[in-house]
mmCIF file of C-alpha atoms in Angstrom:
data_model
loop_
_atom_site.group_PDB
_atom_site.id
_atom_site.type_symbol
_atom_site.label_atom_id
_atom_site.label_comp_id
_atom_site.label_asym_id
_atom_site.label_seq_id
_atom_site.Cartn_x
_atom_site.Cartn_y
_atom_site.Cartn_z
ATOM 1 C CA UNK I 1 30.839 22.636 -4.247
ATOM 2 C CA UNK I 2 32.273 22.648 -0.766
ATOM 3 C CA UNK I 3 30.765 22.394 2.059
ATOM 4 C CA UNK I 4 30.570 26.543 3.160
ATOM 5 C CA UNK I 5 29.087 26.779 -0.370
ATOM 6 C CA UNK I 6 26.166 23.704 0.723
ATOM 7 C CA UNK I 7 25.426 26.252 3.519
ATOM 8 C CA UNK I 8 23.933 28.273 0.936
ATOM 9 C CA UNK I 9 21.216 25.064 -0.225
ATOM 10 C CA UNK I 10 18.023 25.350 1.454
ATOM 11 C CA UNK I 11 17.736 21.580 2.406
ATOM 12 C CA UNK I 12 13.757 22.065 1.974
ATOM 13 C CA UNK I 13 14.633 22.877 -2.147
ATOM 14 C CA UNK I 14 15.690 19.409 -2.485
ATOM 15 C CA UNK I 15 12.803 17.958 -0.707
ATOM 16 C CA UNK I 16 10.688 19.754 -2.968
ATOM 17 C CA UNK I 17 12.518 18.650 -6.250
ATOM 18 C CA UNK I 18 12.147 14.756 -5.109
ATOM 19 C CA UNK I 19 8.086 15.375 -4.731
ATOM 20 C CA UNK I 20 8.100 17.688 -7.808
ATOM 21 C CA UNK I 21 9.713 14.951 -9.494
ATOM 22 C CA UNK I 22 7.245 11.818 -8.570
ATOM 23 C CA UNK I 23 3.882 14.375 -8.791
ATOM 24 C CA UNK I 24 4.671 16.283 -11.774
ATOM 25 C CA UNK I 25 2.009 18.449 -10.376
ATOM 26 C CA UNK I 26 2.615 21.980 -8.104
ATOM 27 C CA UNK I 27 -1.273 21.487 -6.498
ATOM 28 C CA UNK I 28 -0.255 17.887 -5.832
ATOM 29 C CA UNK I 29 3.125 18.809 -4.536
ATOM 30 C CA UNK I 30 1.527 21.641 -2.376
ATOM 31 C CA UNK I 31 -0.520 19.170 -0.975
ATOM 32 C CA UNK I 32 1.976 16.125 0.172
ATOM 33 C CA UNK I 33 3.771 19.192 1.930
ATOM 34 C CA UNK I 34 1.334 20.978 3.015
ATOM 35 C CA UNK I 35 1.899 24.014 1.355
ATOM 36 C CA UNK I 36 0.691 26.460 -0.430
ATOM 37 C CA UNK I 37 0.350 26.225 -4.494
ATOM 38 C CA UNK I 38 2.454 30.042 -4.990
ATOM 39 C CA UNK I 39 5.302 28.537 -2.295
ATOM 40 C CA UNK I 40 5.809 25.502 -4.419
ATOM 41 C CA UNK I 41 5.588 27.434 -7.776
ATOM 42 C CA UNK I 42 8.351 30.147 -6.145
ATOM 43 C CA UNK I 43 10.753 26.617 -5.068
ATOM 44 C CA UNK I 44 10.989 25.562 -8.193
ATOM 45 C CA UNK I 45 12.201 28.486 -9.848
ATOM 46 C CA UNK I 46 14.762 28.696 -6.928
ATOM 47 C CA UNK I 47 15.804 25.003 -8.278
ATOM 48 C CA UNK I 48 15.395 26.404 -12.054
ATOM 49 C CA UNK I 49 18.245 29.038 -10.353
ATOM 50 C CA UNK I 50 20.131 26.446 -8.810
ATOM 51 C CA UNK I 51 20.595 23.736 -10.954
ATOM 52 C CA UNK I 52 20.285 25.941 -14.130
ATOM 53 C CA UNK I 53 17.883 23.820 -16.017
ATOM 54 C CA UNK I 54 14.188 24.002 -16.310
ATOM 55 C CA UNK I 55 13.314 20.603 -14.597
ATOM 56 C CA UNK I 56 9.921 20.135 -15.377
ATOM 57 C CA UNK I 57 8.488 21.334 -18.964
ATOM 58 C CA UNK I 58 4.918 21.677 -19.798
ATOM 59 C CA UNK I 59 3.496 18.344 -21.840
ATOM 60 C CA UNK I 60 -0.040 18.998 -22.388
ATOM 61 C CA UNK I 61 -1.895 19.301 -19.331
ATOM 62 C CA UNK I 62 0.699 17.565 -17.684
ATOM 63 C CA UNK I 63 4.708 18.570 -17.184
ATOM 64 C CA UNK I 64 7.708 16.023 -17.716
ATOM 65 C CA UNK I 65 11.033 16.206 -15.849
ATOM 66 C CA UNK I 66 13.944 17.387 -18.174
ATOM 67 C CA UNK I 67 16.749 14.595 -18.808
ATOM 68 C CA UNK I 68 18.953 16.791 -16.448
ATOM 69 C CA UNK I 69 16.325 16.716 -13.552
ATOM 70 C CA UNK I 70 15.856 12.752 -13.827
ATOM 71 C CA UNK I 71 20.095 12.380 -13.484
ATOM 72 C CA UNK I 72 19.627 14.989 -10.696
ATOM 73 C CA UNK I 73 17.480 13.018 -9.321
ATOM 74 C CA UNK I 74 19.172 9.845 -9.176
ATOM 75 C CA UNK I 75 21.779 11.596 -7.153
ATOM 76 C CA UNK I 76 19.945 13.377 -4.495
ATOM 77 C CA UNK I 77 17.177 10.842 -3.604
ATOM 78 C CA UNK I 78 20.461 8.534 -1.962
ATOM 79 C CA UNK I 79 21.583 11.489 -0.078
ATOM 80 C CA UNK I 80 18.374 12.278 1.228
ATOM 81 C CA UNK I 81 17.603 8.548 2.317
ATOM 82 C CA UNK I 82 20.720 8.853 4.212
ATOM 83 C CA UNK I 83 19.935 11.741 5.672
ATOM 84 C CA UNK I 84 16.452 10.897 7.123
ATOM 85 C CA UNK I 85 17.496 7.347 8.050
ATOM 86 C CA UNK I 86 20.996 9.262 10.035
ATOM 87 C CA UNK I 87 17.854 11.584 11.538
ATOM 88 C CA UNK I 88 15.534 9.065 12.670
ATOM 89 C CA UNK I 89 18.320 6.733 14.319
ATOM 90 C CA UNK I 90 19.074 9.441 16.573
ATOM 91 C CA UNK I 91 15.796 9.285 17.967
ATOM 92 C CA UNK I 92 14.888 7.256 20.555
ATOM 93 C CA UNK I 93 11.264 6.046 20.693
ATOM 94 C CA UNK I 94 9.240 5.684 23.423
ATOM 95 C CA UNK I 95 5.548 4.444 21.855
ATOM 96 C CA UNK I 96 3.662 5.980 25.418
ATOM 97 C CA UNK I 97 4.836 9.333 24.703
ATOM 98 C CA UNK I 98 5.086 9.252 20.959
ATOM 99 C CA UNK I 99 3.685 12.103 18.645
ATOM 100 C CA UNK I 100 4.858 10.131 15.614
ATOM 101 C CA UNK I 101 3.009 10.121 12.134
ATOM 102 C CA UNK I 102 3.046 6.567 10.523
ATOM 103 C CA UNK I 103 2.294 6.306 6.887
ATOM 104 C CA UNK I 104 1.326 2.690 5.866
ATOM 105 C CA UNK I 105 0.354 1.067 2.540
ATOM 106 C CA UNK I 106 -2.150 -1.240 2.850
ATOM 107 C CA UNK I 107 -3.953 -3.581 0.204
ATOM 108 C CA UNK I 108 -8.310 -3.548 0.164
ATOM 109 C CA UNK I 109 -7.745 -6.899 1.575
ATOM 110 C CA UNK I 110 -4.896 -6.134 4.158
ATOM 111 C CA UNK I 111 -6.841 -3.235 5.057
ATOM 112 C CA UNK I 112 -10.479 -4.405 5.523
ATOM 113 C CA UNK I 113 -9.905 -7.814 7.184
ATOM 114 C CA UNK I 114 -6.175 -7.109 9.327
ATOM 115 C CA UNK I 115 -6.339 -3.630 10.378
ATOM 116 C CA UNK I 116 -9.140 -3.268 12.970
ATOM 117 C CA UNK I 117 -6.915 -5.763 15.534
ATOM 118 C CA UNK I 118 -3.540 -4.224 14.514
ATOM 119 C CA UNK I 119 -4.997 -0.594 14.723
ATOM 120 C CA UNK I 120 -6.179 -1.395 18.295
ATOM 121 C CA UNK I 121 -3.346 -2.838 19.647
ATOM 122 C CA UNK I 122 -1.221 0.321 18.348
ATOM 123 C CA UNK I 123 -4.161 3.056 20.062
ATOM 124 C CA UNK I 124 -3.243 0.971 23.356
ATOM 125 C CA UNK I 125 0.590 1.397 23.571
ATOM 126 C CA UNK I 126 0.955 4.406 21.563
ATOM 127 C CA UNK I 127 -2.028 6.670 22.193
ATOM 128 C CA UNK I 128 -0.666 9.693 21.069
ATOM 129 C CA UNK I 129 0.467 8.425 17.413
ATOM 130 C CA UNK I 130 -1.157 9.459 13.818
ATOM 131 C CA UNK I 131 -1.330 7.033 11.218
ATOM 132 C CA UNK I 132 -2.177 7.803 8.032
ATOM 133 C CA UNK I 133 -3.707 4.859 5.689
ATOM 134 C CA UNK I 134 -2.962 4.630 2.258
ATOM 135 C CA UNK I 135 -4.867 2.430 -0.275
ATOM 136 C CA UNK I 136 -1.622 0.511 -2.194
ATOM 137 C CA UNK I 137 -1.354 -3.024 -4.377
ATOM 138 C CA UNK I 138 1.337 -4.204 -6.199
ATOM 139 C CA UNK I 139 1.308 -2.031 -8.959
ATOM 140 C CA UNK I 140 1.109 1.152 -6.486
ATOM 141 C CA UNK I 141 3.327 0.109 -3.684
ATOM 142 C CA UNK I 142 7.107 0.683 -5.662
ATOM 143 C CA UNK I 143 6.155 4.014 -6.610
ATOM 144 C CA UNK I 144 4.551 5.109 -3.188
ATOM 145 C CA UNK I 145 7.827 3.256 -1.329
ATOM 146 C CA UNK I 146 10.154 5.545 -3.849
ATOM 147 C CA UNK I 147 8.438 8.809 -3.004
ATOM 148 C CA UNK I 148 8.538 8.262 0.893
ATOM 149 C CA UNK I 149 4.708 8.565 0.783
ATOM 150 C CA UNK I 150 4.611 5.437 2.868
ATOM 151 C CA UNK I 151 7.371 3.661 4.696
ATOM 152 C CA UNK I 152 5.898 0.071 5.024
ATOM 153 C CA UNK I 153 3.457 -1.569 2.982
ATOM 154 C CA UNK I 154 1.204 -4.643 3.670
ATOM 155 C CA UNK I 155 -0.039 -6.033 0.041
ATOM 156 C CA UNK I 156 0.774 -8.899 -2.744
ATOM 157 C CA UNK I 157 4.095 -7.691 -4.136
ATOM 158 C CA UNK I 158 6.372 -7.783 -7.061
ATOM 159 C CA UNK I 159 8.973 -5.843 -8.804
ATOM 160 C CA UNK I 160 9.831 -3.518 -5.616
ATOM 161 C CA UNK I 161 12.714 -0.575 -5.788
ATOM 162 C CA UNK I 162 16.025 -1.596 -4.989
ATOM 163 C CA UNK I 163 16.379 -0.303 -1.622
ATOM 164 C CA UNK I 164 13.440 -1.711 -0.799
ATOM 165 C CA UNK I 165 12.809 -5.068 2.510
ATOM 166 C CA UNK I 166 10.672 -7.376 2.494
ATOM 167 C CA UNK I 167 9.149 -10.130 4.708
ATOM 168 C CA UNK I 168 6.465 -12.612 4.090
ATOM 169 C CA UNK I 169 3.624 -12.543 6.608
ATOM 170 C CA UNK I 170 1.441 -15.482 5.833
ATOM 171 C CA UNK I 171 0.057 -17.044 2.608
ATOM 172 C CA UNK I 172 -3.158 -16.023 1.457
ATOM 173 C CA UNK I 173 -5.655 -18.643 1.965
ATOM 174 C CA UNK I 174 -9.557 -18.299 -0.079
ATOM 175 C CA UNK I 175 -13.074 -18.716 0.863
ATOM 176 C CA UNK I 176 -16.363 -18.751 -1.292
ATOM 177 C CA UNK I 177 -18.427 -16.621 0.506
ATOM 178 C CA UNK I 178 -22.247 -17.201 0.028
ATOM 179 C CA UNK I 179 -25.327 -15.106 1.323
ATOM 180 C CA UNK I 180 -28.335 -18.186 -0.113
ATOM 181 C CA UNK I 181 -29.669 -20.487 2.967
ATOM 182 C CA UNK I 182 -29.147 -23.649 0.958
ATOM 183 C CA UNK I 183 -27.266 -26.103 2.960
ATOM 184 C CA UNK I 184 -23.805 -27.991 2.174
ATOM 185 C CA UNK I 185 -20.648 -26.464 0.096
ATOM 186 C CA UNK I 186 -21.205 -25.996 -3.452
ATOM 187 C CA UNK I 187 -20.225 -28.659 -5.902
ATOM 188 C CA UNK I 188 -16.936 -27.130 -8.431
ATOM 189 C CA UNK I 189 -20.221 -27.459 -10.801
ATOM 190 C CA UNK I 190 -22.393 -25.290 -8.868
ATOM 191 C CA UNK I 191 -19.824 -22.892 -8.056
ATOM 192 C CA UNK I 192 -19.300 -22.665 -11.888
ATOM 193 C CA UNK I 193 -22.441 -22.014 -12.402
ATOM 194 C CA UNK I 194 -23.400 -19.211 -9.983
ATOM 195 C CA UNK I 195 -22.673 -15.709 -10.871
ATOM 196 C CA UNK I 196 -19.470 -14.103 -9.223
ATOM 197 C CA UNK I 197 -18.413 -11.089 -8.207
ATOM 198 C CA UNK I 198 -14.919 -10.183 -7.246
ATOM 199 C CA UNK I 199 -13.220 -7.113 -5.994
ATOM 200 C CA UNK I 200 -11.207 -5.556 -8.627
ATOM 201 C CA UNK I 201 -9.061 -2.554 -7.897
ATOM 202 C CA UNK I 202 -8.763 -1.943 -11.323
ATOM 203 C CA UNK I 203 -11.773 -3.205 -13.376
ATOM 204 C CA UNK I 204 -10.383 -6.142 -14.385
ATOM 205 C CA UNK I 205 -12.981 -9.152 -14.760
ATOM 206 C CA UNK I 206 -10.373 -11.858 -14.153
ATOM 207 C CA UNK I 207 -7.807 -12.788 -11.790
ATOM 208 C CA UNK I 208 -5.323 -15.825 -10.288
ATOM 209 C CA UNK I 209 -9.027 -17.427 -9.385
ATOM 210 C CA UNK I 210 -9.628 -17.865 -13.034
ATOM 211 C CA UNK I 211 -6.514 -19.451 -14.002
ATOM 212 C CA UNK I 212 -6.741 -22.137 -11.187
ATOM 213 C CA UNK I 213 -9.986 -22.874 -12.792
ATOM 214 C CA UNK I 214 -8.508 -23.230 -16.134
ATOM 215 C CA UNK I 215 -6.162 -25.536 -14.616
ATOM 216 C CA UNK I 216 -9.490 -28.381 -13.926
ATOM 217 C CA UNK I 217 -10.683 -27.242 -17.528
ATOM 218 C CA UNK I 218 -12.999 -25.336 -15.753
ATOM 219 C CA UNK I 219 -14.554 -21.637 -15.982
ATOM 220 C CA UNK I 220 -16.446 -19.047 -13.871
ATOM 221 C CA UNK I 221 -18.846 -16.306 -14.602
ATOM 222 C CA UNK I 222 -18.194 -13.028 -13.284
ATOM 223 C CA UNK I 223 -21.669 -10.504 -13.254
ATOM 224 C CA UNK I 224 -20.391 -7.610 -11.165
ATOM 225 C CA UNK I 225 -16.752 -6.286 -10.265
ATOM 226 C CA UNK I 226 -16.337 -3.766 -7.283
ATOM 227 C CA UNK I 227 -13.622 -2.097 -6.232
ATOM 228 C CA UNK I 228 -13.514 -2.823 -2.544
ATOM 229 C CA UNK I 229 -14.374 -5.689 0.138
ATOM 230 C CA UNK I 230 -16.547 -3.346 2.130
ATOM 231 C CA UNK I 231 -19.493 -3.867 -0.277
ATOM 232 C CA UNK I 232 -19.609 -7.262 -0.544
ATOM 233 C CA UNK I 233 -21.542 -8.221 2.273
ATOM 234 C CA UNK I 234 -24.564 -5.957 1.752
ATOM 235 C CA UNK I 235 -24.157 -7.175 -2.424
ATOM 236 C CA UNK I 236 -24.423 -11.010 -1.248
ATOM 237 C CA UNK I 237 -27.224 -11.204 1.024
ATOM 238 C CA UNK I 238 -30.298 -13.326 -0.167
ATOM 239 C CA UNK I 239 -28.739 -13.514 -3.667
ATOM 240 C CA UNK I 240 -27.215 -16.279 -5.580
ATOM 241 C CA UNK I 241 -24.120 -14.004 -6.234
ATOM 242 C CA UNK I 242 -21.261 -15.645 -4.499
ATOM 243 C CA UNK I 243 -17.399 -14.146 -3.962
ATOM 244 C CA UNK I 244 -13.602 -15.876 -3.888
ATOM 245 C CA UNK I 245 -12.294 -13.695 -1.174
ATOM 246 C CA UNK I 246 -9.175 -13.988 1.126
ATOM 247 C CA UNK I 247 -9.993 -16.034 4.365
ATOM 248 C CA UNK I 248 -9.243 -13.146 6.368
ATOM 249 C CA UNK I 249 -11.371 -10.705 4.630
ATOM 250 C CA UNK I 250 -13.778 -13.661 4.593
ATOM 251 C CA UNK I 251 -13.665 -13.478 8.753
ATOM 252 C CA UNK I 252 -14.720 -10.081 8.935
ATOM 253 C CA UNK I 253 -17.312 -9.915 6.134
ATOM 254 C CA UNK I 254 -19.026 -13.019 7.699
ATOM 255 C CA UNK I 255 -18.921 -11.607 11.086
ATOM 256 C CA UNK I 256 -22.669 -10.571 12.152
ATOM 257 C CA UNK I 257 -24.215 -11.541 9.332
ATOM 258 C CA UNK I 258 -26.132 -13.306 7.679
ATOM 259 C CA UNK I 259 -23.412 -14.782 4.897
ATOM 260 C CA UNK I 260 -21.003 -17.718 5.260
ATOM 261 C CA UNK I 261 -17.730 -19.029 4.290
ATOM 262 C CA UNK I 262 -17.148 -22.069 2.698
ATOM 263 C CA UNK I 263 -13.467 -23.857 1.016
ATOM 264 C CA UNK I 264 -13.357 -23.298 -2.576
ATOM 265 C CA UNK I 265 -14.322 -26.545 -4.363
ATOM 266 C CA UNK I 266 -11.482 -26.727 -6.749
ATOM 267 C CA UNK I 267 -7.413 -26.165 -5.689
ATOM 268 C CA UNK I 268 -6.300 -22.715 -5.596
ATOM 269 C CA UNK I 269 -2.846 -21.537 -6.068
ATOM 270 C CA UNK I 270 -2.116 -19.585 -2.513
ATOM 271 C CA UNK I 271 -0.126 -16.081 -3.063
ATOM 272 C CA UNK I 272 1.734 -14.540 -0.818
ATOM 273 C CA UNK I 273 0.857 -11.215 1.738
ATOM 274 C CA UNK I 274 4.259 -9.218 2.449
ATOM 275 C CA UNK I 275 5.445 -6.885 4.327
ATOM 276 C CA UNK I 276 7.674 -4.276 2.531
ATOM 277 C CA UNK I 277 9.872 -1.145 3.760
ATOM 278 C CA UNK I 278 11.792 1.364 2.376
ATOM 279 C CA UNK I 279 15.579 0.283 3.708
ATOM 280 C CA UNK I 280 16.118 3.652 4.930
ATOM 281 C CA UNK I 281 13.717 2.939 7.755
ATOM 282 C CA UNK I 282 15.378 -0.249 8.559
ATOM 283 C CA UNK I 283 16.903 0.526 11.822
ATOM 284 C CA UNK I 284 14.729 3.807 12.733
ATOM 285 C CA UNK I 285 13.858 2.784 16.295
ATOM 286 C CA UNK I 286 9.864 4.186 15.401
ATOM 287 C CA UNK I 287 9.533 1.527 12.313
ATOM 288 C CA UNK I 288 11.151 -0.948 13.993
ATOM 289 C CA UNK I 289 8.370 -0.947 16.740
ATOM 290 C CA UNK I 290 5.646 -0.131 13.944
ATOM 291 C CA UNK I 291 6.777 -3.270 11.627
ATOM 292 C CA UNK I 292 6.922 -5.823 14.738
ATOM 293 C CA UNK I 293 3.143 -4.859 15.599
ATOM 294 C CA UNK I 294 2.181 -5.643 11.757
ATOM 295 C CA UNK I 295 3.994 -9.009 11.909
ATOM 296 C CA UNK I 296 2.326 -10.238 14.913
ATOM 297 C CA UNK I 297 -0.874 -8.513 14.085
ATOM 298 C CA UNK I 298 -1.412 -9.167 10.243
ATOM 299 C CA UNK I 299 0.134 -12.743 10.266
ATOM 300 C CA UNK I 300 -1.846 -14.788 12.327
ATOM 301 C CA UNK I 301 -4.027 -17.066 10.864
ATOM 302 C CA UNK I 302 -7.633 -16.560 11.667
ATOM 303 C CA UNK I 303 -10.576 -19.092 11.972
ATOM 304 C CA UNK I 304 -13.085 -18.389 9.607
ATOM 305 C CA UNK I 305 -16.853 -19.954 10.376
ATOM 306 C CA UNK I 306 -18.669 -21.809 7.755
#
């Protein structure tokens, strides 16, 4: 194909395909785009037409992307990078006048105990900006980076796609936080001995806390898993339940309140919280800006009071 015949492509067909292809789902796909469910069913038999291939086939409830749509897909998704990074370079940025819509991945933690300060400063030099917050870990961040559904991410990480830039923003420190009136820090035997509850994003009733334990020959009892931080400060109070949180989800939970922070009794293993962006974004002037504000914002260490 040259390029008088590429005048005949509708460049929003091939934006559809790359969400068709990640969702799997027209009502999804209608509503990342903000569309309507008949416009998205009518695109894809316009890429049916142009590709000649059915793309997606019907799998139970579900549909699955042909062999010929995944190899399609592999070639377009570079070209399109390229062609929103060439788009957004050519835009200057100016954050006092800015309209612009930032999508950002954020872990429970990231989000609950870094984003009020970082959220602020952003409202005061860019008043006019959107951004849109979307709840991300390690398992979910890859696959949200790959669809363009967020452009920086803020969470423990792993495998990441290959285009993909990361940066480390601080380790992640723990506190036990308590909501009893007893005084001192628990003994590694009392804290073994209390019930725990931990925030779990997926159900899971054991974590990295668990194996430092093992590492003493030591074990914990977990009573009630929940799947964000936001709870745990009404669940604590007056109980004997007690919580290994991050420090800086510690800060804010103790803040006001009645429950306190104290070091965990035993050593614990610190991860890492990173910063990760799709490398298409690397040098739009807008990310730039947005990515500097998260590393001074999300990476200072924070006193926590006992």
């Amino acid at each position: 194909m040259n390029r008088n015949d590429l005048r005949r492509v509708d460049l929003n067909l091939l934006v559809i395909f790359e969400a068709l292809m990640f969702e799997r789902n027209l009502t999804r796909v209608a509503e990342k785009l903000f569309m309507g469910q008949p416009a998205v069913s009518a695109a894809l038999g316009r890429l049916r037409d142009l590709f000649d291939d059915p793309l997606l086939l019907r799998n139970g409830r579900g549909m699955e992307p042909t062999a010929r749509a995944l190899d399609i897909l592999k070639e377009i998704q570079p070209a399109l990078d390229t062609i929103s990074g060439a788009v957004s370079r050519a835009k200057d940025f100016d954050p006092s006048t800015s309209t612009e819509v930032f999508r950002i991945g954020l872990s429970d933690d990231a989000e609950f105990g870094l984003l009020p300060p970082l959220l602020t400063q952003l409202r005061e030099e860019a008043p006019g900006i959107i951004v849109v917050v979307r709840r991300a870990n390690y398992l979910l961040l890859p696959a949200l980076l790959a669809s363009g559904e967020i452009s920086v991410g803020v969470s423990y990480t792993t495998d990441l796609p290959a285009n993909a830039k990361r940066k480390k923003l601080r380790d992640i420190g723990c506190k036990v936080l308590r909501g009893d009136s007893r005084p001192g820090p628990l003994t590694l035997d009392e804290y073994c001995a209390r019930p725990h509850a931990m925030v779990s994003f997926s159900g899971d009733l054991s974590g990295n806390i668990d194996l430092d334990l093992a590492k003493v020959g030591r074990a914990r009892k977990v009573v009630l898993a929940v799947p964000q931080f936001n709870g745990l400060r009404a669940l604590l109070a007056g109980t004997e339940l007690i919580a290994t949180v991050p420090d800086y989800a510690a800060c804010a939970l103790v803040e006001g309140c009645a429950l306190r922070a104290d070091d965990p009794p035993f050593p614990i293993n610190e991860a890492e919280l990173s910063m990760v962006w799709s490398g298409v974004h690397d040098n739009d002037p807008a990310e730039r800006w947005l990515r500097a504000r998260i590393n001074q914002f999300m990476s200072q260490a924070l006193d926590v009071a006992p």
